[in-house]
mmCIF file of C-alpha atoms in Angstrom:
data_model
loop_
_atom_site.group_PDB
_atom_site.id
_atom_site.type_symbol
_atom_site.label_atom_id
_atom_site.label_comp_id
_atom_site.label_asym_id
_atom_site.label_seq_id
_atom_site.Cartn_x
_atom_site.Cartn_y
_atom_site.Cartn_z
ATOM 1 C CA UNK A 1483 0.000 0.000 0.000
ATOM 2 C CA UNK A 1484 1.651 3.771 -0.691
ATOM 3 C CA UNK A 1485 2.319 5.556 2.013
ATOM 4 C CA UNK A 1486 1.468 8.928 0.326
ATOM 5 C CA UNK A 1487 -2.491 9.345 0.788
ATOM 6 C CA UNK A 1488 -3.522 12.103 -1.946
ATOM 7 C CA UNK A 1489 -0.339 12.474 -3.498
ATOM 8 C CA UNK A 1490 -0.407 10.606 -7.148
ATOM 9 C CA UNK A 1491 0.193 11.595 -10.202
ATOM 10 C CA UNK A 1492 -3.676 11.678 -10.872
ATOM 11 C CA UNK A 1493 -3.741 14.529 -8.065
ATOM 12 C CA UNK A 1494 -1.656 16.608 -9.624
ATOM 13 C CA UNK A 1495 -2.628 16.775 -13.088
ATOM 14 C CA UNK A 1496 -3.237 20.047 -14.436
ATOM 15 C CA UNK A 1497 -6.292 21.871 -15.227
ATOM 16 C CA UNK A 1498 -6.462 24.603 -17.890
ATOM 17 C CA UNK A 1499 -9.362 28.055 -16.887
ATOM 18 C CA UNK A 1500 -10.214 30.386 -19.309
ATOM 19 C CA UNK A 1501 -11.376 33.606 -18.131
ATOM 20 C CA UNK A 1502 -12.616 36.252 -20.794
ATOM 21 C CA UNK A 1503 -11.889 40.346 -19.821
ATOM 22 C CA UNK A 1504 -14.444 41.087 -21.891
ATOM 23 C CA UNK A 1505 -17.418 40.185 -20.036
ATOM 24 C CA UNK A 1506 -19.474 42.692 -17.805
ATOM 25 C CA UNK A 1507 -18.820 40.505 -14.757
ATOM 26 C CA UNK A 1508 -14.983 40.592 -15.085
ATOM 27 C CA UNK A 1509 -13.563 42.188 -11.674
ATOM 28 C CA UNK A 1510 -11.049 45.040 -11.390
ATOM 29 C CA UNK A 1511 -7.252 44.233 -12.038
ATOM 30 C CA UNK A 1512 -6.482 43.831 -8.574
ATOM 31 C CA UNK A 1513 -8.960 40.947 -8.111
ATOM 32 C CA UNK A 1514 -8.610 39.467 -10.917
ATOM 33 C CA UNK A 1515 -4.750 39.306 -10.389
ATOM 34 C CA UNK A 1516 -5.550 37.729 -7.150
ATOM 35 C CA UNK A 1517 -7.853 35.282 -8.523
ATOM 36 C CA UNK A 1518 -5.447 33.880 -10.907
ATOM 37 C CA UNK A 1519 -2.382 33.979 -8.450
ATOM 38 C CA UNK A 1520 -4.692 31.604 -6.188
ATOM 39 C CA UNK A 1521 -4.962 29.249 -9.251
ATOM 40 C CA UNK A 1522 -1.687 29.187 -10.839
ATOM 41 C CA UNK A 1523 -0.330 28.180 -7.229
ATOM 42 C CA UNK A 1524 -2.562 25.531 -6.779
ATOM 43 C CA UNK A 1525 -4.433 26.612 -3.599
ATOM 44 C CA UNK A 1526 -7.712 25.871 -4.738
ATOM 45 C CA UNK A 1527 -6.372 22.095 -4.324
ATOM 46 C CA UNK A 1528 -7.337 20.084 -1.295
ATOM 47 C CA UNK A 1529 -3.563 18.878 -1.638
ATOM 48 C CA UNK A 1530 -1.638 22.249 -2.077
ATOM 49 C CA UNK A 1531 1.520 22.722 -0.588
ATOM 50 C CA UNK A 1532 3.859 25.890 -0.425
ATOM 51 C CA UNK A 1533 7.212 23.815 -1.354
ATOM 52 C CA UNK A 1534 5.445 22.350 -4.264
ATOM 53 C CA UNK A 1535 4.478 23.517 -7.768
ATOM 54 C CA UNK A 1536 0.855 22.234 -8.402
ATOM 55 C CA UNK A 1537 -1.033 25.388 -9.934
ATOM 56 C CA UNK A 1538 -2.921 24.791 -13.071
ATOM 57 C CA UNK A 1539 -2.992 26.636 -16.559
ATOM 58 C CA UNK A 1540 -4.860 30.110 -17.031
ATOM 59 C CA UNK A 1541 -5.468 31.689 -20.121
ATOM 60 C CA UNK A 1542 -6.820 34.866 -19.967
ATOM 61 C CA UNK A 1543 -8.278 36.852 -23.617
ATOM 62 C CA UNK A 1544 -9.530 39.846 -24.028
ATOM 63 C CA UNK A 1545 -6.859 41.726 -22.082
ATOM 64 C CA UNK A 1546 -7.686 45.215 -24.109
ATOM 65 C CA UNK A 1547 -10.656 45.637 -22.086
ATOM 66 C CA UNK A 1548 -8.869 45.160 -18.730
ATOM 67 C CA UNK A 1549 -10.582 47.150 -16.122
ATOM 68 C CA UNK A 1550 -9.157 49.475 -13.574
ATOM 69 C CA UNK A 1551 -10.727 51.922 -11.015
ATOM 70 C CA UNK A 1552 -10.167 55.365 -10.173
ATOM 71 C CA UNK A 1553 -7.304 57.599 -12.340
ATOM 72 C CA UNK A 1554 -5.477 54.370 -12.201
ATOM 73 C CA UNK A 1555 -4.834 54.520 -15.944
ATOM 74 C CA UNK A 1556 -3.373 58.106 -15.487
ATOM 75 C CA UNK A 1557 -1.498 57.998 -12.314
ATOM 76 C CA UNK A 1558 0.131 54.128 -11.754
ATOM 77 C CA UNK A 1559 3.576 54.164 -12.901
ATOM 78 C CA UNK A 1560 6.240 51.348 -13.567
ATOM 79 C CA UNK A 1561 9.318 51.628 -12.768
ATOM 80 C CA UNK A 1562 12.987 49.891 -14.249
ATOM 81 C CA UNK A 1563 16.338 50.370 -13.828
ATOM 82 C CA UNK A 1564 19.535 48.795 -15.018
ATOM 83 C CA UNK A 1565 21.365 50.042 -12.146
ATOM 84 C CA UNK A 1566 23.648 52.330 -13.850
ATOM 85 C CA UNK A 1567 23.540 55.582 -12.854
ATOM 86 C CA UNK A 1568 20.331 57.895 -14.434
ATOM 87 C CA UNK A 1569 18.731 54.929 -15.675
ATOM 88 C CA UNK A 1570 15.647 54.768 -13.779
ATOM 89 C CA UNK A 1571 12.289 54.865 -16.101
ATOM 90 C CA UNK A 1572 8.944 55.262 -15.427
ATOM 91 C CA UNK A 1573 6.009 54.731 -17.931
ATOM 92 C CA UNK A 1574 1.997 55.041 -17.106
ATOM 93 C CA UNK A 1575 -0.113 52.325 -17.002
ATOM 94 C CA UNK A 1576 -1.568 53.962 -20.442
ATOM 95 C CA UNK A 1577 1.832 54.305 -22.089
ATOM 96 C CA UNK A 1578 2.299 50.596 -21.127
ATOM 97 C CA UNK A 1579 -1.204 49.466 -22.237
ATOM 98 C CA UNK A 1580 -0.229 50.843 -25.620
ATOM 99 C CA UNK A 1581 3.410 49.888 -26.100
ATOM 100 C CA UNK A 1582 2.540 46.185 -24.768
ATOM 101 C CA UNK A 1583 -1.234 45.920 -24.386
ATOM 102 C CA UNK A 1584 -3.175 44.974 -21.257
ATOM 103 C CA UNK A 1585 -1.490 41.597 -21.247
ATOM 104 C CA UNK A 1586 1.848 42.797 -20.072
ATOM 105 C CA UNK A 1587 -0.173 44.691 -17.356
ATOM 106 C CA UNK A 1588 -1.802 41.744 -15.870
ATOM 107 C CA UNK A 1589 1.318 39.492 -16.063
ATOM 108 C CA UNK A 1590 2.612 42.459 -14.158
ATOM 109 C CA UNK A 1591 -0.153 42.740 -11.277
ATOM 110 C CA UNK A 1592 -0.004 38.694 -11.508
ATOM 111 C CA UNK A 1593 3.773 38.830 -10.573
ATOM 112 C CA UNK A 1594 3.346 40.731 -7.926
ATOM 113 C CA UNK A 1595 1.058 38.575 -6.436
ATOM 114 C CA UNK A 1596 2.795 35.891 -6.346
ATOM 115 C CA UNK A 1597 5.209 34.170 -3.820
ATOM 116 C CA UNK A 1598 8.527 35.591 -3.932
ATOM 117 C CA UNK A 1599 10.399 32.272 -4.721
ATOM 118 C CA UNK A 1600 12.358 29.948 -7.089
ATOM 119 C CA UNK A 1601 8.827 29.029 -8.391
ATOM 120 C CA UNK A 1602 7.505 32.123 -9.411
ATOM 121 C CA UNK A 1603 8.320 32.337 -12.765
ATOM 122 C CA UNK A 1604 7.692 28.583 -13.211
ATOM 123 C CA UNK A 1605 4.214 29.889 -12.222
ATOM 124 C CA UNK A 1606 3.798 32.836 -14.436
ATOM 125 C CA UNK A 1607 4.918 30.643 -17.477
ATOM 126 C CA UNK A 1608 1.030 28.996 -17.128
ATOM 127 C CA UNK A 1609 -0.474 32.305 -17.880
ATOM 128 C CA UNK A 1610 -1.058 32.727 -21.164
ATOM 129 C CA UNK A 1611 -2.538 36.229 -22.103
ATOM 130 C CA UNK A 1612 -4.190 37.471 -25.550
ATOM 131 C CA UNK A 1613 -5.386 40.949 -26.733
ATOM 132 C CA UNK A 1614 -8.166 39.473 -28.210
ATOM 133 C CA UNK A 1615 -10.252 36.581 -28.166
ATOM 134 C CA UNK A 1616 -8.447 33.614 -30.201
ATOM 135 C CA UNK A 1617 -5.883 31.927 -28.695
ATOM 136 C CA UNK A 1618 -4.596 28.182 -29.480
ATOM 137 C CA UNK A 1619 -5.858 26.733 -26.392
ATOM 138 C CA UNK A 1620 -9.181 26.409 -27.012
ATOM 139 C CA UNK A 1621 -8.497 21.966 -26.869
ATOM 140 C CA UNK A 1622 -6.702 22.339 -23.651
ATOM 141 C CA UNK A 1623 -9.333 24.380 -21.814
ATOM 142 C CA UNK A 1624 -11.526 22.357 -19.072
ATOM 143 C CA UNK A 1625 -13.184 25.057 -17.015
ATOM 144 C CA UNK A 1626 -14.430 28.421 -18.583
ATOM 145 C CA UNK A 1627 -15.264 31.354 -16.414
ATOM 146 C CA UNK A 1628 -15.186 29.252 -12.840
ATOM 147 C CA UNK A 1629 -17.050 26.690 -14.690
ATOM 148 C CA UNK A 1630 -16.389 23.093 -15.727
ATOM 149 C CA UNK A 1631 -16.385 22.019 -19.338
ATOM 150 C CA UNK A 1632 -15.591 18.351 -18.850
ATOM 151 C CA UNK A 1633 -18.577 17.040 -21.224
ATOM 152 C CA UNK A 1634 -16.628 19.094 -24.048
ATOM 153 C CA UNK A 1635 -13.124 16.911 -24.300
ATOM 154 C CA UNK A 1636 -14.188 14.174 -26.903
ATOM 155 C CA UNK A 1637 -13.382 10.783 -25.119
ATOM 156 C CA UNK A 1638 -15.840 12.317 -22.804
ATOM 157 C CA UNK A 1639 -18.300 12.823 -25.002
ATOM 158 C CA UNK A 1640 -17.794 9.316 -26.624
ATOM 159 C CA UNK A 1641 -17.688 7.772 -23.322
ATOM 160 C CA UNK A 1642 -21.472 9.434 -22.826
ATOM 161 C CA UNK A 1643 -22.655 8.446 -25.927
ATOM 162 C CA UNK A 1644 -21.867 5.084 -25.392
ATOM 163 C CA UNK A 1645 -23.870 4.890 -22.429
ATOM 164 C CA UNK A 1646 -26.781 6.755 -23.865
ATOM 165 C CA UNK A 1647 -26.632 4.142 -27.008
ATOM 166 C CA UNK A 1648 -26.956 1.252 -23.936
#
């Protein structure tokens, strides 16, 4: 008998979310950010653990209509810096919106969300953004919005049929 209750390879599998910007029931940045950083660490899983990577995929479309409250838009400001001397920049959240598009602005607020560790980036690799609304994912994805698609993947559908021809 294993001596690891919970932990197989069956437990660990991951799932891939879709969440679309672009409906009206889309939170603010913040939240959302949140939101995903909860799911691409895994804590949604009755078997997460802080040492271990088990997150799942996110892909995220529709990142031109991101939304943001207040003068957010206006005021937020990035900063970088190579650390030689008089080479700190700043942009706006608007100048970055339009040099990289709102998907480079929620990978940002995702970042920061996350733990500050050697799995971060591992973490941030499984979010996929898009401007718009196609992306190449659309096999992979299992749950849409919060909710399950499982009916959708084909063996599950020829699994059903089989029983319905019964």
């Amino acid at each position: 008998m294993s001596q690891t209750v919970g932990r197989t390879r069956l437990a660990y599998s991951r799932t891939w979310h879709h969440i679309s910007l672009s409906s009206a029931s889309t939170p603010p940045l913040g939240r959302l950010a949140s939101r995903i950083a909860i799911i691409l660490m895994g804590k949604h899983k009755p078997i997460w653990d802080p040492s271990t990577d088990c997150g799942d995929y996110v892909v995220a479309t529709s990142c031109t209509d991101l939304l943001v409250t207040g003068k957010k838009m206006q005021q937020k400001k990035y900063y970088t810096h190579s650390t030689r001397p008089g080479s700190l920049k700043e942009i706006s959240m608007e100048g970055m919106m339009r040099k990289w598009g709102g998907g480079e602005v929620l990978r940002k607020a995702v970042r920061g969300m996350l733990p500050k560790n050697r799995l971060r980036d591992k973490r941030l690799d499984r979010l996929k953004v898009f401007e718009g609304a196609a992306h190449p994912y659309k096999d992979n994805l299992v749950k849409v919005d919060g909710r399950t698609r499982i009916v959708d993947v084909p063996e599950v559908k020829a699994e059903m049929e089989k029983v319905r021809a019964l």
